[in-house]
């Protein structure tokens, strides 16, 4: 089954107006010396009716930020607060990006086109408002891989090189600049609600709650909209945490301003895929305490969602919020079983937790890479020639016999490949070196094609139950 989204006719929207002027500040995009189109995601563009743009039109909208028809007339830098590594920061917001447009996809969902690297805003905190080209390339690789692995993620829509030389402390400088556009199911963060609560603005909290329920969840608010919203966020974020684990992904910066209330993963900085099932693996060099390590991501996301509950207290009593928060662990366990079975290519059933524990024990004990494990055991039967001897794997194989293969689990020719499709740091750096040294974009495009082929082999993700 292809992951190609449903094609759409261009359908602009301006729903964010219901929250203005309290939610954002109008800004002007930077005027870049050059606009070199480096990546356009026509698959994503087709889902919102923009795949027919010429390259010149694409650059005009996503490099010069000429407004798209009948949506936002001016970019909006969104306002929010957030806990950053558990320390509250009221001095943040869109510091190098903005909301550029709203539009609907073929299924009628309201989506945002947001930017990164498009110039300073009132929330830049002395930053230059720019994005490195390497950061843009890394975002392409992260979002493509996560989408293929069934994670609910933003999509990298466009990368345009800007002709600027940027100074950075954490990579060789000067380095090339870029303007990125992402397609996302909103940019409403837990930190958006935290800011309203910080300012004791209960009316804004109520408007935000109504906006998210009606515009993003397509629900009619009930007797307790705040608890209703928190329940949806708990469901989506528990699934998000499980999807990270099954993908072997470490986001790196799970601050509350980086958690979208739709449960969609976005904003990729120091991300990495861990080769091994290593609970202590971290992505950010500055995460000295391992707060956002691979094995602590569910804990971190649950903690962030608890901050949303605190922010919603002006709208409701504590008990219904606590009741929703307490659902997270069980929902996370259910999502782990559903997503692990999906990637393995077997039908979920009783005994999934024991089977997963045996699989993890086998990977940890033998040092088997995550991607290799899922590739070799696709459909519930070990691939020919793969070496999984030893008591650890015999125990896993015995438990796996109780699970039926998904229809067509190994039908795609991807599963006949000797090696799995992975995205480890060595390959990320090699892809960037080809661009940086020789302006050779072929390895990037080849990798995107390989990732999408794997996505086709895996089929549509399991979603949230």
Coordinates of C-alpha atoms in Angstrom, one line a residue:
X1 CA 0.0 0.0 0.0
X2 CA 1.4 3.4 -1.0
X3 CA 1.9 6.2 1.5
X4 CA 1.1 8.7 -1.2
X5 CA -1.6 11.0 0.3
X6 CA -5.0 11.7 -1.3
X7 CA -4.7 14.4 -4.0
X8 CA -6.5 17.6 -3.3
X9 CA -7.8 20.7 -4.9
X10 CA -6.3 23.9 -3.4
X11 CA -8.5 24.8 -0.5
X12 CA -7.2 27.8 1.5
X13 CA -8.3 28.7 5.0
X14 CA -7.8 31.4 7.6
X15 CA -9.1 29.7 10.8
X16 CA -6.3 31.2 12.9
X17 CA -8.1 34.6 12.7
X18 CA -10.4 33.3 15.5
X19 CA -7.5 33.6 17.9
X20 CA -6.0 36.8 16.7
X21 CA -4.5 39.1 17.9
X22 CA -3.8 37.2 21.1
X23 CA -1.9 34.2 19.5
X24 CA 0.6 35.8 17.2
X25 CA 2.4 38.9 15.9
X26 CA 2.5 39.8 12.2
X27 CA 6.0 39.8 10.8
X28 CA 7.9 40.2 7.5
X29 CA 10.0 37.5 5.9
X30 CA 13.7 38.1 5.4
X31 CA 14.9 39.3 2.0
X32 CA 17.5 36.7 1.0
X33 CA 20.3 37.4 -1.5
X34 CA 19.5 34.2 -3.4
X35 CA 16.7 31.7 -3.7
X36 CA 18.0 28.4 -5.0
X37 CA 15.4 25.6 -4.9
X38 CA 16.9 22.5 -3.4
X39 CA 14.0 20.3 -2.4
X40 CA 10.3 20.4 -3.2
X41 CA 8.0 17.8 -1.8
X42 CA 5.6 17.2 -4.6
X43 CA 4.0 14.3 -2.8
X44 CA 3.1 16.5 0.1
X45 CA 2.2 19.4 -2.2
X46 CA -0.3 17.1 -4.0
X47 CA -2.1 16.6 -0.7
X48 CA -2.9 20.3 -0.6
X49 CA -3.3 21.1 -4.3
X50 CA 0.0 22.9 -4.7
X51 CA 1.9 20.3 -6.8
X52 CA 1.1 22.2 -10.0
X53 CA 3.2 25.2 -9.1
X54 CA 6.1 25.9 -11.5
X55 CA 9.6 26.2 -9.9
X56 CA 9.4 30.0 -10.3
X57 CA 6.0 30.1 -8.5
X58 CA 7.3 27.8 -5.8
X59 CA 10.3 30.1 -5.2
X60 CA 8.1 33.1 -5.1
X61 CA 5.9 31.6 -2.4
X62 CA 8.4 29.6 -0.4
X63 CA 11.6 31.6 -0.9
X64 CA 10.2 35.2 -1.2
X65 CA 7.0 34.4 0.7
X66 CA 4.6 36.1 -1.6
X67 CA 1.2 35.2 0.0
X68 CA -0.7 32.2 -1.3
X69 CA -4.2 33.1 -2.6
X70 CA -7.0 33.6 -0.1
X71 CA -5.1 32.6 3.0
X72 CA -2.9 34.6 5.4
X73 CA -2.1 38.1 4.0
X74 CA 1.0 38.4 6.2
X75 CA 3.1 35.8 8.1
X76 CA 2.4 35.4 11.8
X77 CA 5.1 34.6 14.5
X78 CA 3.3 32.5 17.0
X79 CA 3.5 33.2 20.7
X80 CA 4.1 30.5 23.3
X81 CA 6.0 29.7 26.5
X82 CA 7.4 26.3 27.6
X83 CA 9.4 24.1 29.9
X84 CA 12.8 23.6 28.4
X85 CA 14.6 20.7 30.1
X86 CA 12.0 21.1 32.9
X87 CA 12.8 24.9 33.4
X88 CA 10.0 27.3 32.6
X89 CA 10.8 29.9 30.0
X90 CA 8.3 32.7 29.3
X91 CA 10.7 34.4 26.8
X92 CA 10.2 32.2 23.8
X93 CA 8.0 32.0 20.7
X94 CA 8.6 31.7 16.9
X95 CA 12.1 33.2 16.9
X96 CA 13.2 32.1 13.4
X97 CA 10.0 31.1 11.6
X98 CA 6.3 31.9 11.2
X99 CA 2.9 30.6 10.2
X100 CA 2.7 31.3 6.4
X101 CA -0.6 29.8 5.3
X102 CA -3.5 27.5 6.3
X103 CA -5.2 25.2 3.9
X104 CA -7.1 21.9 3.9
X105 CA -6.0 18.6 2.5
X106 CA -8.0 16.1 0.5
X107 CA -9.5 14.7 3.7
X108 CA -10.6 18.1 4.8
X109 CA -8.0 18.4 7.6
X110 CA -6.8 21.9 8.5
X111 CA -3.1 22.1 7.9
X112 CA -0.4 24.8 8.4
X113 CA 2.5 25.8 6.3
X114 CA 5.1 27.0 8.8
X115 CA 8.7 28.1 8.2
X116 CA 12.1 27.8 9.8
X117 CA 15.0 30.1 9.0
X118 CA 13.0 33.0 7.6
X119 CA 14.3 35.9 9.6
X120 CA 14.2 37.5 13.0
X121 CA 10.9 38.1 14.9
X122 CA 10.0 39.8 18.2
X123 CA 10.8 36.4 19.8
X124 CA 14.3 35.9 18.4
X125 CA 16.1 36.7 21.6
X126 CA 19.1 38.2 19.8
X127 CA 19.3 35.2 17.3
X128 CA 19.7 35.8 13.6
X129 CA 16.5 34.0 12.7
X130 CA 18.3 31.8 10.2
X131 CA 18.6 28.1 9.5
X132 CA 21.6 26.3 8.2
X133 CA 21.3 24.3 5.0
X134 CA 22.6 21.3 6.9
X135 CA 19.7 21.7 9.4
X136 CA 17.3 21.7 6.5
X137 CA 18.8 18.6 4.9
X138 CA 18.6 16.8 8.3
X139 CA 15.0 17.8 8.6
X140 CA 14.3 16.2 5.2
X141 CA 15.9 13.0 6.3
X142 CA 14.1 12.9 9.7
X143 CA 10.7 13.5 8.4
X144 CA 10.9 11.2 5.4
X145 CA 12.2 8.3 7.6
X146 CA 9.6 8.9 10.3
X147 CA 6.8 9.1 7.8
X148 CA 7.9 5.8 6.2
X149 CA 8.0 4.2 9.7
X150 CA 4.4 5.2 10.4
X151 CA 5.1 8.1 12.8
X152 CA 2.6 11.0 12.8
X153 CA 5.0 13.7 11.7
X154 CA 5.2 17.0 10.0
X155 CA 6.5 16.9 6.4
X156 CA 9.4 18.9 5.0
X157 CA 7.7 20.7 2.2
X158 CA 10.4 22.9 0.8
X159 CA 14.1 23.8 1.2
X160 CA 15.5 26.8 -0.6
X161 CA 19.1 27.9 -0.2
X162 CA 19.5 31.6 0.6
X163 CA 23.0 32.5 -0.4
X164 CA 23.9 33.5 3.1
X165 CA 27.0 32.5 5.1
X166 CA 26.0 31.8 8.7
X167 CA 28.2 31.6 11.8
X168 CA 27.4 28.8 14.2
X169 CA 29.2 27.5 17.3
X170 CA 28.3 23.8 16.9
X171 CA 29.4 23.2 13.3
X172 CA 32.1 24.5 10.9
X173 CA 31.4 28.1 10.0
X174 CA 30.7 30.0 7.9
X175 CA 28.0 27.6 6.7
X176 CA 25.3 27.8 4.1
X177 CA 21.8 29.2 4.9
X178 CA 18.4 27.9 4.0
X179 CA 14.7 28.7 4.3
X180 CA 12.5 25.7 5.1
X181 CA 8.8 25.2 4.9
X182 CA 7.0 22.4 6.8
X183 CA 3.5 21.1 6.3
X184 CA 2.0 20.3 9.7
X185 CA -1.3 19.5 11.3
X186 CA -1.2 22.8 13.2
X187 CA 1.5 24.5 15.3
X188 CA -0.6 24.6 18.5
X189 CA 1.8 23.5 21.2
X190 CA 1.4 22.7 24.9
X191 CA 3.4 25.9 25.4
X192 CA 0.7 27.9 23.6
X193 CA -1.7 27.0 26.5
X194 CA 1.0 27.5 29.0
X195 CA 1.4 31.1 27.9
X196 CA -2.3 31.8 28.2
X197 CA -2.3 30.3 31.7
X198 CA 0.8 32.3 32.7
X199 CA -1.0 35.5 31.9
X200 CA -4.2 34.3 33.7
X201 CA -6.1 34.6 30.5
X202 CA -9.0 32.1 31.0
X203 CA -11.0 33.5 28.0
X204 CA -8.0 32.8 25.7
X205 CA -7.6 29.3 27.2
X206 CA -11.3 28.7 26.4
X207 CA -10.9 30.0 22.9
X208 CA -7.7 27.8 22.3
X209 CA -9.6 24.8 23.6
X210 CA -12.5 25.4 21.3
X211 CA -10.2 26.0 18.4
X212 CA -8.3 22.8 18.9
X213 CA -11.4 20.6 19.4
X214 CA -13.4 22.1 16.5
X215 CA -10.7 22.8 14.0
X216 CA -8.1 20.2 14.6
X217 CA -10.1 17.3 16.1
X218 CA -13.3 18.0 14.3
X219 CA -15.3 17.5 17.5
X220 CA -18.2 19.3 19.1
X221 CA -17.2 20.5 22.6
X222 CA -19.0 18.7 25.3
X223 CA -19.8 19.3 29.0
X224 CA -16.2 19.7 29.9
X225 CA -14.2 20.8 26.9
X226 CA -10.9 21.1 28.8
X227 CA -11.0 17.5 30.0
X228 CA -12.2 16.4 26.5
X229 CA -9.2 18.2 24.9
X230 CA -6.7 16.7 27.4
X231 CA -8.1 13.2 26.7
X232 CA -7.4 13.6 23.0
X233 CA -3.9 14.9 23.7
X234 CA -3.2 12.0 26.0
X235 CA -4.3 9.5 23.4
X236 CA -2.3 11.1 20.6
X237 CA 0.9 11.7 22.6
X238 CA 0.9 8.2 24.1
X239 CA 0.8 6.9 20.6
X240 CA 3.6 9.4 19.6
X241 CA 5.9 8.1 22.3
X242 CA 5.3 4.5 21.3
X243 CA 5.9 5.3 17.6
X244 CA 9.3 6.9 18.5
X245 CA 10.3 3.7 20.3
X246 CA 9.3 1.3 17.5
X247 CA 11.1 3.5 15.0
X248 CA 14.2 3.6 17.1
X249 CA 14.0 7.4 17.1
X250 CA 15.3 10.0 19.6
X251 CA 13.8 13.4 19.1
X252 CA 16.4 15.1 21.4
X253 CA 14.4 18.1 22.7
X254 CA 11.0 17.1 24.1
X255 CA 10.3 20.4 25.7
X256 CA 6.7 21.4 26.2
X257 CA 7.0 24.0 23.4
X258 CA 7.9 21.1 21.1
X259 CA 4.9 19.0 21.8
X260 CA 2.0 19.6 19.4
X261 CA -1.5 19.2 20.9
X262 CA -2.4 17.1 17.9
X263 CA 0.3 14.6 18.8
X264 CA 2.2 15.2 15.6
X265 CA 6.0 15.1 15.8
X266 CA 7.8 18.2 14.5
X267 CA 10.7 20.6 14.9
X268 CA 13.8 18.4 14.4
X269 CA 17.1 19.7 15.8
X270 CA 19.6 17.2 17.3
X271 CA 17.6 14.1 16.4
X272 CA 19.1 10.7 15.9
X273 CA 18.0 7.1 15.2
X274 CA 19.7 4.8 17.7
X275 CA 21.2 1.7 16.0
X276 CA 20.7 -0.4 19.1
X277 CA 17.9 -0.7 21.6
X278 CA 19.8 1.4 24.1
X279 CA 17.6 3.1 26.7
X280 CA 20.3 5.6 27.6
X281 CA 21.0 6.7 24.0
X282 CA 20.8 10.5 23.7
X283 CA 20.6 12.7 20.6
X284 CA 21.5 16.2 22.0
X285 CA 25.0 16.8 23.2
X286 CA 23.7 19.2 25.8
X287 CA 21.3 16.7 27.3
X288 CA 23.8 15.9 30.1
X289 CA 21.3 14.2 32.4
X290 CA 19.8 12.0 29.7
X291 CA 16.4 13.6 30.3
X292 CA 15.3 12.9 26.8
X293 CA 17.2 9.7 26.2
X294 CA 15.6 6.9 24.1
X295 CA 14.1 5.0 27.0
X296 CA 12.8 8.1 28.8
X297 CA 10.8 9.6 25.9
X298 CA 7.4 8.3 27.1
X299 CA 8.1 9.7 30.6
X300 CA 9.2 13.1 29.1
X301 CA 6.1 13.4 26.9
X302 CA 3.8 12.4 29.8
X303 CA 5.4 15.1 31.9
X304 CA 4.8 17.7 29.2
X305 CA 1.2 16.6 28.9
X306 CA 0.8 17.1 32.7
X307 CA 1.9 20.7 32.1
X308 CA -1.1 21.1 29.7
X309 CA -3.3 19.7 32.5
X310 CA -2.0 22.4 34.9
X311 CA -2.6 25.1 32.3
X312 CA -6.2 24.0 31.8
X313 CA -7.0 24.2 35.5
X314 CA -8.7 27.6 35.2
X315 CA -11.3 25.9 33.0
X316 CA -12.2 22.9 35.2
X317 CA -11.6 21.1 38.5
X318 CA -8.6 18.8 38.9
X319 CA -10.2 15.4 39.1
X320 CA -11.4 15.0 35.5
X321 CA -7.9 16.2 34.3
X322 CA -6.1 13.8 36.6
X323 CA -8.4 11.0 35.3
X324 CA -7.3 11.7 31.7
X325 CA -3.6 11.9 32.6
X326 CA -3.8 8.5 34.3
X327 CA -4.8 6.9 31.1
X328 CA -1.4 7.6 29.5
X329 CA 0.5 4.5 30.7
X330 CA -2.1 2.0 29.5
X331 CA -2.5 3.8 26.2
X332 CA 1.2 3.8 25.7
X333 CA 1.4 0.1 26.3
X334 CA -1.5 -0.5 23.8
X335 CA 0.2 1.7 21.2
X336 CA 3.6 -0.2 21.7
X337 CA 1.9 -3.5 21.0
X338 CA 0.0 -2.2 18.0
X339 CA 3.0 -0.4 16.4
X340 CA 5.5 -3.1 17.2
X341 CA 3.3 -5.7 15.5
X342 CA 2.7 -3.4 12.6
X343 CA 6.4 -2.9 11.9
X344 CA 7.0 -6.6 12.4
X345 CA 4.2 -7.4 9.9
X346 CA 2.1 -9.5 12.2
X347 CA -1.5 -9.2 13.4
X348 CA -1.7 -7.9 17.0
X349 CA -3.1 -10.3 19.5
X350 CA -2.9 -11.6 23.1
X351 CA 0.7 -12.0 24.3
X352 CA 2.0 -9.1 22.4
X353 CA 3.7 -7.6 25.5
X354 CA 5.6 -10.8 26.3
X355 CA 6.6 -11.1 22.6
X356 CA 7.9 -7.5 22.6
X357 CA 9.8 -8.1 25.9
X358 CA 11.5 -11.1 24.4
X359 CA 12.3 -9.2 21.2
X360 CA 13.9 -6.3 23.2
X361 CA 15.8 -8.8 25.4
X362 CA 17.1 -10.5 22.2
X363 CA 18.2 -7.2 20.7
X364 CA 19.9 -5.9 23.9
X365 CA 21.6 -9.2 24.7
X366 CA 23.0 -9.9 21.2
X367 CA 23.6 -6.4 20.1
X368 CA 21.3 -6.8 17.1
X369 CA 20.4 -3.5 15.4
X370 CA 16.7 -2.4 15.6
X371 CA 16.3 -2.0 11.8
X372 CA 18.0 -5.3 11.1
X373 CA 15.7 -7.1 13.6
X374 CA 12.5 -5.8 12.0
X375 CA 13.8 -6.4 8.5
X376 CA 14.8 -10.0 9.2
X377 CA 11.7 -11.0 11.0
X378 CA 9.1 -9.3 8.8
X379 CA 5.9 -11.3 8.6
X380 CA 6.8 -13.4 11.7
X381 CA 9.3 -15.7 10.0
X382 CA 13.0 -15.2 10.1
X383 CA 14.5 -14.5 6.6
X384 CA 16.7 -17.1 4.9
X385 CA 20.3 -16.9 5.9
X386 CA 19.8 -14.7 9.0
X387 CA 21.6 -15.9 12.1
X388 CA 19.4 -15.8 15.2
X389 CA 20.7 -18.7 17.2
X390 CA 20.8 -18.8 21.0
X391 CA 18.4 -19.1 23.8
X392 CA 17.3 -15.5 23.6
X393 CA 16.0 -15.8 20.1
X394 CA 14.5 -19.2 20.6
X395 CA 12.3 -17.8 23.4
X396 CA 11.2 -15.0 21.1
X397 CA 10.5 -17.3 18.1
X398 CA 8.4 -19.5 20.4
X399 CA 6.2 -16.5 21.4
X400 CA 6.1 -15.2 17.8
X401 CA 4.5 -18.4 16.5
X402 CA 1.2 -17.4 18.1
X403 CA 0.9 -14.4 15.8
X404 CA -0.4 -14.5 12.2
X405 CA 1.4 -12.7 9.4
X406 CA -0.4 -9.6 8.1
X407 CA -1.8 -10.1 4.5
X408 CA 1.0 -9.4 2.0
X409 CA 3.5 -8.7 4.8
X410 CA 6.5 -9.6 2.7
X411 CA 5.0 -9.0 -0.8
X412 CA 7.1 -6.0 -1.6
X413 CA 10.5 -6.6 -3.1
X414 CA 12.1 -4.4 -0.4
X415 CA 12.0 -7.4 1.9
X416 CA 14.3 -9.4 -0.4
X417 CA 17.0 -6.8 0.1
X418 CA 20.0 -8.0 2.1
X419 CA 20.2 -4.9 4.3
X420 CA 17.5 -2.8 5.9
X421 CA 16.9 0.8 5.2
X422 CA 18.4 2.7 8.1
X423 CA 19.2 6.4 8.9
X424 CA 22.2 6.5 11.3
X425 CA 24.4 9.4 11.9
X426 CA 27.3 8.3 9.8
X427 CA 25.0 8.2 6.7
X428 CA 23.5 11.6 7.6
X429 CA 27.0 13.1 7.7
X430 CA 28.0 11.5 4.5
X431 CA 25.0 12.8 2.7
X432 CA 25.7 16.3 4.0
X433 CA 29.4 16.1 3.1
X434 CA 28.5 15.4 -0.6
X435 CA 26.4 18.5 -0.6
X436 CA 28.9 20.7 1.3
X437 CA 32.0 19.7 -0.5
X438 CA 30.8 19.0 -4.1
X439 CA 27.2 20.4 -4.2
X440 CA 26.2 16.8 -5.0
X441 CA 22.6 16.3 -4.1
X442 CA 22.3 12.8 -5.6
X443 CA 22.9 10.9 -2.4
X444 CA 20.2 12.8 -0.7
X445 CA 17.7 12.2 -3.5
X446 CA 18.7 8.5 -3.6
X447 CA 18.1 8.2 0.1
X448 CA 14.7 9.8 0.0
X449 CA 13.7 7.4 -2.8
X450 CA 15.0 4.4 -0.8
X451 CA 13.1 5.6 2.3
X452 CA 9.9 6.0 0.4
X453 CA 10.3 2.5 -1.1
X454 CA 10.6 1.2 2.4
X455 CA 7.5 3.2 3.3
X456 CA 5.6 1.6 0.5
X457 CA 6.7 -1.9 1.7
X458 CA 5.5 -1.2 5.2
X459 CA 2.2 0.3 4.1
X460 CA -0.1 2.7 5.9
X461 CA 0.7 3.2 9.6
X462 CA -1.4 1.7 12.3
X463 CA -2.8 5.1 13.5
X464 CA -4.4 5.8 16.9
X465 CA -7.2 3.5 18.2

